[in-house]
XYZ file of C-alpha atoms in Angstrom:
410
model
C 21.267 18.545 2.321
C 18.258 18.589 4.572
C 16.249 21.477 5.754
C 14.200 22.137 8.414
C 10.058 23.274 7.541
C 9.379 25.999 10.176
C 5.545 25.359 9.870
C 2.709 24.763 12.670
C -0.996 22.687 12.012
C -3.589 25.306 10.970
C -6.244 23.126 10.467
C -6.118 18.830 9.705
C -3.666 18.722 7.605
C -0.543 16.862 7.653
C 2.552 19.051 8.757
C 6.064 18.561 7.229
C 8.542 18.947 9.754
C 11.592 18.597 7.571
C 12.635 17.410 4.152
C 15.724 15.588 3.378
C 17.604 15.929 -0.055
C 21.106 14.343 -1.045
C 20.410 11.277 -2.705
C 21.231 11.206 -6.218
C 18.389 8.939 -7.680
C 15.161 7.431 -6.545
C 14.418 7.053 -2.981
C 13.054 3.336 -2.648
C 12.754 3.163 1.381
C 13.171 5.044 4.213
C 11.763 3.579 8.152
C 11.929 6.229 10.919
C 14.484 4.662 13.288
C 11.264 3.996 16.877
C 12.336 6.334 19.529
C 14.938 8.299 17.912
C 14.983 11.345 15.648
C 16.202 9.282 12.540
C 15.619 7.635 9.071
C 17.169 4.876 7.248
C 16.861 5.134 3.351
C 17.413 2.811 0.430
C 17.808 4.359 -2.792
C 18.317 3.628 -6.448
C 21.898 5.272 -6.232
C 23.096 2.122 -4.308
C 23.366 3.432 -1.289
C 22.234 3.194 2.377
C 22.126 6.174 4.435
C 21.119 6.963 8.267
C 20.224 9.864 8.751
C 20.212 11.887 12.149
C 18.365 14.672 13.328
C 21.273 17.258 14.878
C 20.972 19.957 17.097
C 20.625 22.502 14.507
C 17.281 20.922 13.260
C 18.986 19.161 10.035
C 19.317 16.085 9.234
C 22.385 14.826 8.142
C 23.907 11.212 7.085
C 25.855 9.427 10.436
C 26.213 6.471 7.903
C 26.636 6.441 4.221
C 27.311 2.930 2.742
C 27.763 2.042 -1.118
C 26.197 -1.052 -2.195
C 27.404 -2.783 -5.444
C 23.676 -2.704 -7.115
C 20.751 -0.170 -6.767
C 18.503 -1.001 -3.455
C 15.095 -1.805 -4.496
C 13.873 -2.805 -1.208
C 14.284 -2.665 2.733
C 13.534 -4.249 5.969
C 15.118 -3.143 9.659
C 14.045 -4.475 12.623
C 15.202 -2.494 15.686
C 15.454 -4.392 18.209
C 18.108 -6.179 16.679
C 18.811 -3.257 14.732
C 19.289 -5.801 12.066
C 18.888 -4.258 8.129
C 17.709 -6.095 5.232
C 18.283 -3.991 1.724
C 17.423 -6.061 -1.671
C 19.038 -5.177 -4.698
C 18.628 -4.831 -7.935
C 20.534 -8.024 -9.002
C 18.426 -10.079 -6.612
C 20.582 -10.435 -3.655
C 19.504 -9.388 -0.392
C 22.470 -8.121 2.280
C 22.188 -8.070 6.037
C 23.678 -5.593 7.882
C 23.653 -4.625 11.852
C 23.597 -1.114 13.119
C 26.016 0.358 15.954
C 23.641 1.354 19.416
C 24.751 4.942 18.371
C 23.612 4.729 14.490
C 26.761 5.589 13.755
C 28.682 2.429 11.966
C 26.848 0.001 10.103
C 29.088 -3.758 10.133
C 27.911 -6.172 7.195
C 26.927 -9.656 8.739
C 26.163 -11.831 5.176
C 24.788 -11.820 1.846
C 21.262 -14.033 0.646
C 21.037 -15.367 -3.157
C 17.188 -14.636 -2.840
C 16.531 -13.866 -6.473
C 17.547 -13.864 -10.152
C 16.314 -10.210 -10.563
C 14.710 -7.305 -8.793
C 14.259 -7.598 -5.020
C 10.440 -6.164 -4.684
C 9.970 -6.897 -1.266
C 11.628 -7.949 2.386
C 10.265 -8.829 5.870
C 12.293 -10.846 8.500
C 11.054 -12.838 11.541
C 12.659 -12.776 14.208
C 10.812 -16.237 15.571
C 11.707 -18.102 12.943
C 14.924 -16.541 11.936
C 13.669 -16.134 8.301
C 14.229 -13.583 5.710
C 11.316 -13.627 3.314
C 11.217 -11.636 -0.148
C 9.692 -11.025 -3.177
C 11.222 -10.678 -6.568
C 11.219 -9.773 -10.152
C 11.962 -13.608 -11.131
C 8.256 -13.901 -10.041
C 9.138 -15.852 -6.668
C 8.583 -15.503 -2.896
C 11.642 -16.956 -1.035
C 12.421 -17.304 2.457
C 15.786 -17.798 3.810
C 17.740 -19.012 6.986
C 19.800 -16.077 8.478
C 21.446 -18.801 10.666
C 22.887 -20.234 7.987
C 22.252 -18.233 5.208
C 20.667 -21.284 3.109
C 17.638 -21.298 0.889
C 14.537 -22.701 2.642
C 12.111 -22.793 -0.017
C 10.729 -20.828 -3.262
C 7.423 -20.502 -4.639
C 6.735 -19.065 -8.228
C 3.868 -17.262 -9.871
C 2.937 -16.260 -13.282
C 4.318 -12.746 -12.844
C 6.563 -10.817 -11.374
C 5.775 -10.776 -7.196
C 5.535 -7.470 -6.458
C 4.680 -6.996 -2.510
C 4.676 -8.796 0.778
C 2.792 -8.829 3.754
C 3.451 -11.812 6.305
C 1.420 -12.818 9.524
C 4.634 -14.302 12.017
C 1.986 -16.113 14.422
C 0.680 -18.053 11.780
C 3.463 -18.216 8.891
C 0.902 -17.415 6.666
C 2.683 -14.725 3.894
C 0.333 -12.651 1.379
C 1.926 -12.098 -1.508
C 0.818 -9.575 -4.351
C 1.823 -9.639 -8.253
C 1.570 -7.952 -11.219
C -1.222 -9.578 -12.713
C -3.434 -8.026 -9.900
C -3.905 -11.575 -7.942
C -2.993 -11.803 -4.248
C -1.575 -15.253 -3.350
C -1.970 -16.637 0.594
C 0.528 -19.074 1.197
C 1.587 -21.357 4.704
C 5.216 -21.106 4.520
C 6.927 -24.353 6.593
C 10.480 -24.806 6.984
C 10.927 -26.369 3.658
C 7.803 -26.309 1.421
C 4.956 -24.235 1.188
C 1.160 -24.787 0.550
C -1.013 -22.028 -1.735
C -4.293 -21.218 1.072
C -6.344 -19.179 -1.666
C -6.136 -16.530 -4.139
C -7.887 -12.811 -3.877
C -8.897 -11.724 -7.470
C -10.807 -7.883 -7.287
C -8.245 -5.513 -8.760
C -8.028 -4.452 -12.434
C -3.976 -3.080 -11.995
C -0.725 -5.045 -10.695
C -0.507 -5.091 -7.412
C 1.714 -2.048 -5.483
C 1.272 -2.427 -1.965
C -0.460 -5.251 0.895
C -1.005 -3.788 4.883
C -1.783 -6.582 6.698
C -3.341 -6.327 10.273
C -3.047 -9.115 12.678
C -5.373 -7.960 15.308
C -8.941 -7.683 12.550
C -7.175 -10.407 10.448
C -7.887 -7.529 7.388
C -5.792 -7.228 4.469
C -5.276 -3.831 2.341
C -4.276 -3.648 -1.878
C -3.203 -0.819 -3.340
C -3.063 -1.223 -7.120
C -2.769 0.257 -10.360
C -6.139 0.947 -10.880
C -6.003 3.635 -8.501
C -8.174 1.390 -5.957
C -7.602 -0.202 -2.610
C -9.578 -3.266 -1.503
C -10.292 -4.720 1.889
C -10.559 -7.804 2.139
C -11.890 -9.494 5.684
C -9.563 -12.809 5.867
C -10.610 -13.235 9.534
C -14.833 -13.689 8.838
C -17.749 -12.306 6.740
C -16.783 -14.968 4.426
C -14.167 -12.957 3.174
C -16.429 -9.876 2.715
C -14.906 -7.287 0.595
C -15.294 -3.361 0.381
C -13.423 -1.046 -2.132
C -11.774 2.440 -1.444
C -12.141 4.976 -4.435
C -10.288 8.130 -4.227
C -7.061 8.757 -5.694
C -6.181 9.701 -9.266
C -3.090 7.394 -9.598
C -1.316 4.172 -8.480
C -1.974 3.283 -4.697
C 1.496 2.921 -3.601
C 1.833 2.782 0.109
C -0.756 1.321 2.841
C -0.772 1.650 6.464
C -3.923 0.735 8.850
C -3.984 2.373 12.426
C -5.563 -0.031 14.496
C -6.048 2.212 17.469
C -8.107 4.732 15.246
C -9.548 2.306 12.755
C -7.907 4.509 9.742
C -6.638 3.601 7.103
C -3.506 5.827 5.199
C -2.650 5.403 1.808
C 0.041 7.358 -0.627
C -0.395 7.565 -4.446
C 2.647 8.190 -6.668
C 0.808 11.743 -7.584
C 1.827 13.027 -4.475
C -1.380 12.016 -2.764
C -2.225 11.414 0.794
C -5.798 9.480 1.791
C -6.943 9.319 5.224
C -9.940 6.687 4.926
C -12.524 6.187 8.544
C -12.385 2.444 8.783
C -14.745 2.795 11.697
C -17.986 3.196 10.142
C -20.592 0.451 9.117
C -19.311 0.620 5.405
C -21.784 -1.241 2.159
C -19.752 -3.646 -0.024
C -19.775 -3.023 -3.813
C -22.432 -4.724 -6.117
C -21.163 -7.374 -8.857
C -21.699 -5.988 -12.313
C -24.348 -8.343 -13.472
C -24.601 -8.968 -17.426
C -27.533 -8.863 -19.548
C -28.073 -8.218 -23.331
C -30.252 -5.680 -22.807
C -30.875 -2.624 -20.628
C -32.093 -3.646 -17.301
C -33.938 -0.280 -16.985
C -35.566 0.390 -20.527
C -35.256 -2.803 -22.132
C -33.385 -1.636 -24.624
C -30.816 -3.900 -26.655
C -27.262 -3.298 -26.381
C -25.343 -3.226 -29.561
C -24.216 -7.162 -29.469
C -28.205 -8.036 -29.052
C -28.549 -8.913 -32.976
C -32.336 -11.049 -32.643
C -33.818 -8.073 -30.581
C -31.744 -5.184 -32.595
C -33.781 -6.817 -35.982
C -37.019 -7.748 -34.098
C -37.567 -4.510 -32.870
C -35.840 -2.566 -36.011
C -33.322 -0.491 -33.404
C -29.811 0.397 -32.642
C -28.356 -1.134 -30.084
C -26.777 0.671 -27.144
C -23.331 0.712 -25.400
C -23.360 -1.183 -22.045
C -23.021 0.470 -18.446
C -22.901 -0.363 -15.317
C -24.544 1.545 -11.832
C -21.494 1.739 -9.489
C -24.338 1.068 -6.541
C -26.720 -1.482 -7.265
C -24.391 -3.245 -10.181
C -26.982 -3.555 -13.208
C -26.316 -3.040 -16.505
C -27.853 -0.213 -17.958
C -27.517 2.119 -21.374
C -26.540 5.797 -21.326
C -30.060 7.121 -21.303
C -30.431 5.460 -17.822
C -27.524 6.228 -16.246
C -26.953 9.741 -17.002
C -26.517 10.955 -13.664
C -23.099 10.952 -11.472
C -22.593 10.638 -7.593
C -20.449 10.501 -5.019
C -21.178 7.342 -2.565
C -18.360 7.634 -0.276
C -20.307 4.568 2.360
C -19.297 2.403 -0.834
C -15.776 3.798 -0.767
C -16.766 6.320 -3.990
C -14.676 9.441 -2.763
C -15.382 10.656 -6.512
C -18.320 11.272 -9.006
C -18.907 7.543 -10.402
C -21.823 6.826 -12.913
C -25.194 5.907 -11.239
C -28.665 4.451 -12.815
C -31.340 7.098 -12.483
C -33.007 5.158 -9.674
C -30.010 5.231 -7.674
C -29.276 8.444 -8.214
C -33.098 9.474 -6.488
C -32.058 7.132 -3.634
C -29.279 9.091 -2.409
C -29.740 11.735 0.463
C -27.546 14.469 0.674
C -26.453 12.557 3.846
C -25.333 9.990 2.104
C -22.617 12.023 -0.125
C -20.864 13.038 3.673
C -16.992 11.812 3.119
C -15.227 8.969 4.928
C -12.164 10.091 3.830
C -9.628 13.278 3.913
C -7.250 13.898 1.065
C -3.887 15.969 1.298
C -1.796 17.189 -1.645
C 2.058 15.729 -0.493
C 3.300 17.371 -3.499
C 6.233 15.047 -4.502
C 5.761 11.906 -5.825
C 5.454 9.078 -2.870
C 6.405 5.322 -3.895
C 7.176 4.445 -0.254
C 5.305 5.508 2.960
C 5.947 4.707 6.578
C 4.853 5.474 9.649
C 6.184 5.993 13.363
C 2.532 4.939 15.445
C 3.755 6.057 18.733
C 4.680 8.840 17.587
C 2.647 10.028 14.543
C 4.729 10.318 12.365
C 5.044 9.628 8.561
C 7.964 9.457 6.354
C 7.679 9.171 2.323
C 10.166 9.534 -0.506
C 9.866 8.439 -4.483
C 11.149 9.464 -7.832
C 12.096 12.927 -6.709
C 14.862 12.001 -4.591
C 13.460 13.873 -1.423
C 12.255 12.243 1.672
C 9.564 14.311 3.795
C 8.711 13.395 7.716
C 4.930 14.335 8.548
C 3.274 14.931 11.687
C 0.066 13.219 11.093
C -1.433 13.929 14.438
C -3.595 16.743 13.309
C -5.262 14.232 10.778
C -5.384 11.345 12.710
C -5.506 12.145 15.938
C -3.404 13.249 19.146
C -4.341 9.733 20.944
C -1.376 8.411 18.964
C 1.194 11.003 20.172
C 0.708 10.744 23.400
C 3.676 12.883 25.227
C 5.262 13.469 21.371
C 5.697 17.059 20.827
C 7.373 17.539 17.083
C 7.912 20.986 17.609
């Protein structure tokens, strides 16, 4: 059911201390239990299950509970050790774990949704349990009394949450690729602004409360940060991975940022350099290096008795340029380009060697991660998907033993 990886750091790699198999479908959650040798997952075979770590090495389920629909989404909050698991039919039950981890006692069920549960976070301040859904909504709830607060729709289906509790203000990504920012009151809510940049729905939102800097993970294999706190809401894009973004998680302390793909890739991007913000592609109807017309430039492609061109654009300084111009391909990893991306001639004679250095680490996971999560204090990471198997991580040998201080995992 779970076994135990026998396996030391080499070199800066992530090290996978155990895996965990038994569930019988999809993995959609699982939170390391802070300051215990446990996990919590959700999965997609309707249950819940804690796992915990037994003398032997394994880990094995202390509590397995059957929900009536498949869990699509969890929260737990530990000092509570209050549970929050959305469902498939858009419900979202609260639950409250034993000191021992041993019996889980249902305390009440929410009518958040009409359909998918995407997304959970409860505040503790407030007493609110705010979600995300399929029925293209954010909701937030009273766990008092159980009662519906308020709703907000969108044009699409909402498909991830971030939420700042000392401001109420709750980021909310969809499908469409927009990123809302809404001031949730008690009763009624008021849209702040919307973040437009990626090209994919939206998979994942880190938000962190100390920078005031919010992370998407999308579709189009990108991540974007986005400075809400100044720099007139400066942006910089992340380039690396070779599927959807997934999972996001910033370390403050370290100024690194992890990310998950659902190809089984792990990112480890160094926030804590003086990084350049992409160029917007600019538009022209003709080649901004040789003039030449591109194929929709109909009065020049007669005047000057030529065939027009197909339209490019240099990933550094923006213009648009034909074929012939931009034949050359770079990394530019200071612009978050982990991977060869096309580059005008001129550009490409402007780069130093220097300048194609990395910013970022990438490790194979080798399972499919949809969900990622990570113990700071301890560093530790914990990610599960499609495969049914959930794998804990020691990260410290990527991102550093300040964040394990007096944490040995072996």
């Amino acid at each position: 059911m779970a076994a135990e990886i026998h396996s030391r750091p080499q070199s800066s790699r992530p090290v996978l201390l155990s895996k965990i198999e038994g569930h019988q479908d999809a993995v959609t959650a699982a939170l390391l239990i802070p300051k215990e040798d446990g996990v919590i997952t959700a999965s997609e075979d309707r249950t819940i299950r804690v796992w915990l770590k037994r003398d032997s090495g394994q880990y094995w389920p202390s509590i397995y509970h059957t929900m009536a629909s498949p869990c699509s989404a969890m929260a737990y909050h530990h000092d509570s050790r209050r549970i929050f698991v959305g469902q498939d039919n858009g419900a979202v039950m609260e639950f409250h774990v034993s000191e021992d981890f041993n019996k889980m006692n249902f305390i009440k069920t929410y009518p958040a949704h009409q359909n998918r549960v995407s997304a959970i976070i409860f505040s503790l301040a407030t007493e609110w349990v705010i979600s995300t859904g399929y029925d293209k909504c954010v909701s937030w709830m009273c766990t008092r009394s159980g009662n519906m607060l308020g709703r907000h729709f969108f044009t699409s289906w909402a498909s991830c949450l971030q939420y700042d509790f000392d401001t109420q203000y709750a980021f909310v990504g969809d499908c469409s690729g927009q990123i809302t920012l809404l001031k949730l009151e008690q009763n009624t809510c008021s849209v702040i602004t919307t973040l437009k940049g990626h090209e994919g729905s939206i998979a994942c939102l880190w938000w962190d409360p100390i920078q005031r800097l919010l992370f998407s993970g999308a579709s189009d294999n990108s991540i974007i940060m986005w400075d809400i706190g100044g720099r007139k809401g400066r942006t910089l894009l992340l380039q690396g991975h070779h599927d959807k973004v997934q999972s996001l998680c910033y370390l403050q302390l370290t100024r690194q940022l992890v990310s998950c793909s659902s190809d089984g890739g792990i990112a480890v991007w160094n926030m804590d350099v003086s990084r350049e913000e992409a160029p917007q592609w600019l538009e022209s109807d003709s080649c901004q290096k040789c003039e030449q017309p591109f194929f929709w430039n109909i009065k020049q492609m007669w005047d000057t008795k030529t065939l027009g061109l197909r339209q490019h654009h240099c990933r550094k300084c923006g213009q648009a340029v034909c074929g012939k111009c931009s034949s050359k391909r770079s990394t530019y990893p200071v612009m978050g380009f982990e991977f060869q991306v096309r580059v005008c001639d001129s550009c490409y004679d402007s780069i130093k060697d220097e300048d194609r250095t990395s910013l970022a680490t990438f490790h194979e996971g080798k399972h499919n991660i949809s969900h990622m999560s990570m113990d700071v204090a301890r560093g530790l990471m914990v990610t599960c998907g499609t495969d049914r198997v959930v794998k804990i991580w020691d990260m410290t040998p990527v991102v550093g033993c300040s964040l394990a201080t007096g944490f040995s995992p072996h």
